Amino acid sequence: MEISIGMQGLMLILFIQRMQAEASVLFKPSFISDWYPATALNESLSLLIIDHNLREYPVKVDVQVKINEGGKDYIFSGLGSSQRDDDFPGRFGGVIYKYNDQHTQLSFPYERNHFYGSSGLAYTGSDGLYHGSTHILGPYVNGYVRTRVWLASDMSNIVLNTSLYMDNIQNYREISHGLGYYPDLLNVQTLLSNGYMSDGIGVVFISETDFGYNTLAGVLFGYDDTKVRLWVPSNFSTYYKAGGVFAAKDGYKLGYYMEGVVNILAWNIECSQQVFHKTITVGDNIIHDDVIQFPCPYDLSNYLISIQFKAPESETPNGGMLFNAAGTTQAKNGSMYGGIVYAYSENEVMIWRPVNGPVIYIGDRWGNGESKQTSYTADVIIRVYHLPLAECSYPETVGNGTLNVTGVIYGDNITYTCNLGYHHGGGDLFRTCGRDRQWSGIIPACI
Ligand SMILES: *[C@@H]1O[C@H](CO)[C@@H](O)[C@H](O)[C@H]1NC(C)=O
Ligand SMILES: *[C@@H]1O[C@H](CO)[C@@H](O)[C@H](O)[C@H]1NC(C)=O
Ligand SMILES: *[C@@H]1O[C@H](CO)[C@@H](O)[C@H](O)[C@H]1NC(C)=O
Ligand SMILES: *[C@@H]1O[C@H](CO)[C@@H](O)[C@H](O)[C@H]1NC(C)=O
Ligand SMILES: *[C@@H]1O[C@H](CO)[C@@H](O)[C@H](O)[C@H]1NC(C)=O
Ligand SMILES: *[C@@H]1O[C@H](CO)[C@@H](O)[C@H](O)[C@H]1NC(C)=O
Ligand SMILES: *[C@@H]1O[C@H](CO)[C@@H](O)[C@H](O)[C@H]1NC(C)=O
């Protein structure tokens, strides 16, 4: 029998092979902390350090903020940089974090010297700033937090790894990644001068600040199939230091940094790990769901929830670009703001979008107005990934010997023993299951 494939078929096969070659298994993180009590509005409780002791910089950190409302637990997410300080009145929420090779520092807002008294760990703004479920509002003052920490070995096959410098003057950058497709996961980490890393964000909550109220900072990013764009608030004052890559001060305890080296890392996640995928279009004149039910419960340890929103393809200059939704809002009533806010439980995802406002808003001090955009609709993309445990193959038996195996997941061991009358003739009598799902060493011989 003769099988013929046309050029298109061949190219499709090559394309699929390339996609599979670049896909990465996203394993369960190397470290999942306990849940720690978290309290806002108390200076002595504002800083929490969670050790992971991995002695390696994470490639991804997920800060989960657990809030109980009406007897049910909801998870909000930590933010990589704050856009607020206590010089602005009005309600807001946010657990801000940064991390190094040993631990994650988390800070909860407290009242330092100004208007405050209205902040918390998470806030949805559903009393007028954002449209969505109104029974979950906040700002929540009490809850629990934990960290999930992934190392490079938990997600092999990185498809993009590049870095560049940004500060309050070099406040807009665009890089071509040349992949030709949207990577499933793209992380932006900024290495600060004190050796800590801070995560990039996807939402502008505050577009500009008044003279003197100057702690607007953060690295905002979006990407599509060809490029990544990054925006940082500009230095607008000739008198004060302003803008920059990270702030969580004056009501938070993580400091202020104007400059940093921004690392951009991306992966494609093995298709079979994606257990849920839904896209909904949101905007003021569109009827859409605010609560999206999962077909079955996804527990909080073995799954990763990804909520992104996409600018309309036809609207320039960021049409088709993806931004990460935020696990709280810090929007200031009276400023321009945009973005999608989300929370989730094991059973559902809840989303909030700005009321009467743009879903995509980038402008003013962010990038000093470069590639600014205002769009009133966006597609919200909800994905859930199942995270397998790194598992090695069941070991082969060895001739003239026996083996004793503690298990087949990461950290398990095989101990081989040569039968009486045979001796070890090469290979390894002790092997350990690695994060790469491979046993260390080679199979021993008993001769
Ligand atoms: C802040 O927390 C500390 C330690 O738990 C507690 O002793 C103190 O009373 C709290 N302060 C306020 C104002 O609640
Ligand atoms: C926002 O400000 C307007 C005008 O000051 C006010 O009417 C409205 O109640 C405020 N909304 C929220 C959610 O604070
Ligand atoms: C990214 O590249 C840098 C420099 O080449 C390297 O040190 C780092 O380990 C890489 N990161 C990952 C996650 O592969
Ligand atoms: C930026 O801020 C510094 C103060 O740190 C000031 O000296 C400088 O003039 C400002 N630069 C611009 C371009 O506004
Ligand atoms: C396998 O190793 C465990 C732990 O060292 C030990 O308790 C057990 O007796 C061993 N089993 C065999 C068959 O050697
Ligand atoms: C595997 O061996 C290492 C090194 O001896 C040990 O620390 C670890 O606890 C062992 N793992 C198991 C699952 O017994
Ligand atoms: C078992 O031992 C014999 C005698 O040394 C040797 O010939 C044979 O290859 C060994 N079998 C294996 C599977 O290593």
Coordinates of N, CA and C and ligand atoms in Angstrom, one line a residue, residues 169 235 237-238 240-241, ligand 4:
I169 N 13.0 55.6 33.5 CA 13.3 56.3 32.3 C 13.1 55.4 31.0
N235 N 9.1 58.3 35.3 CA 9.6 59.3 36.3 C 9.0 60.7 35.9
S237 N 8.5 63.4 37.9 CA 8.8 64.6 38.8 C 10.2 64.9 38.7
T238 N 10.5 66.2 38.6 CA 11.9 66.6 38.6 C 12.4 66.8 40.1
Y240 N 11.0 64.7 42.9 CA 10.9 63.4 43.6 C 11.4 62.3 42.7
K241 N 11.9 61.2 43.3 CA 12.1 59.9 42.6 C 10.7 59.4 42.3
Ligands
LIG4 C1 13.9 61.6 37.6 O1 14.0 61.8 39.0 C2 15.2 62.3 39.5 C3 15.2 62.3 41.0 O2 15.5 61.0 41.4 C4 15.4 63.7 38.9 O3 16.7 64.2 39.3 C5 15.4 63.6 37.4 O4 15.4 64.9 36.9 C6 14.1 63.0 36.9 N1 14.2 62.7 35.5 C7 13.2 63.1 34.6 C8 13.4 62.7 33.2 O5 12.2 63.7 35.0

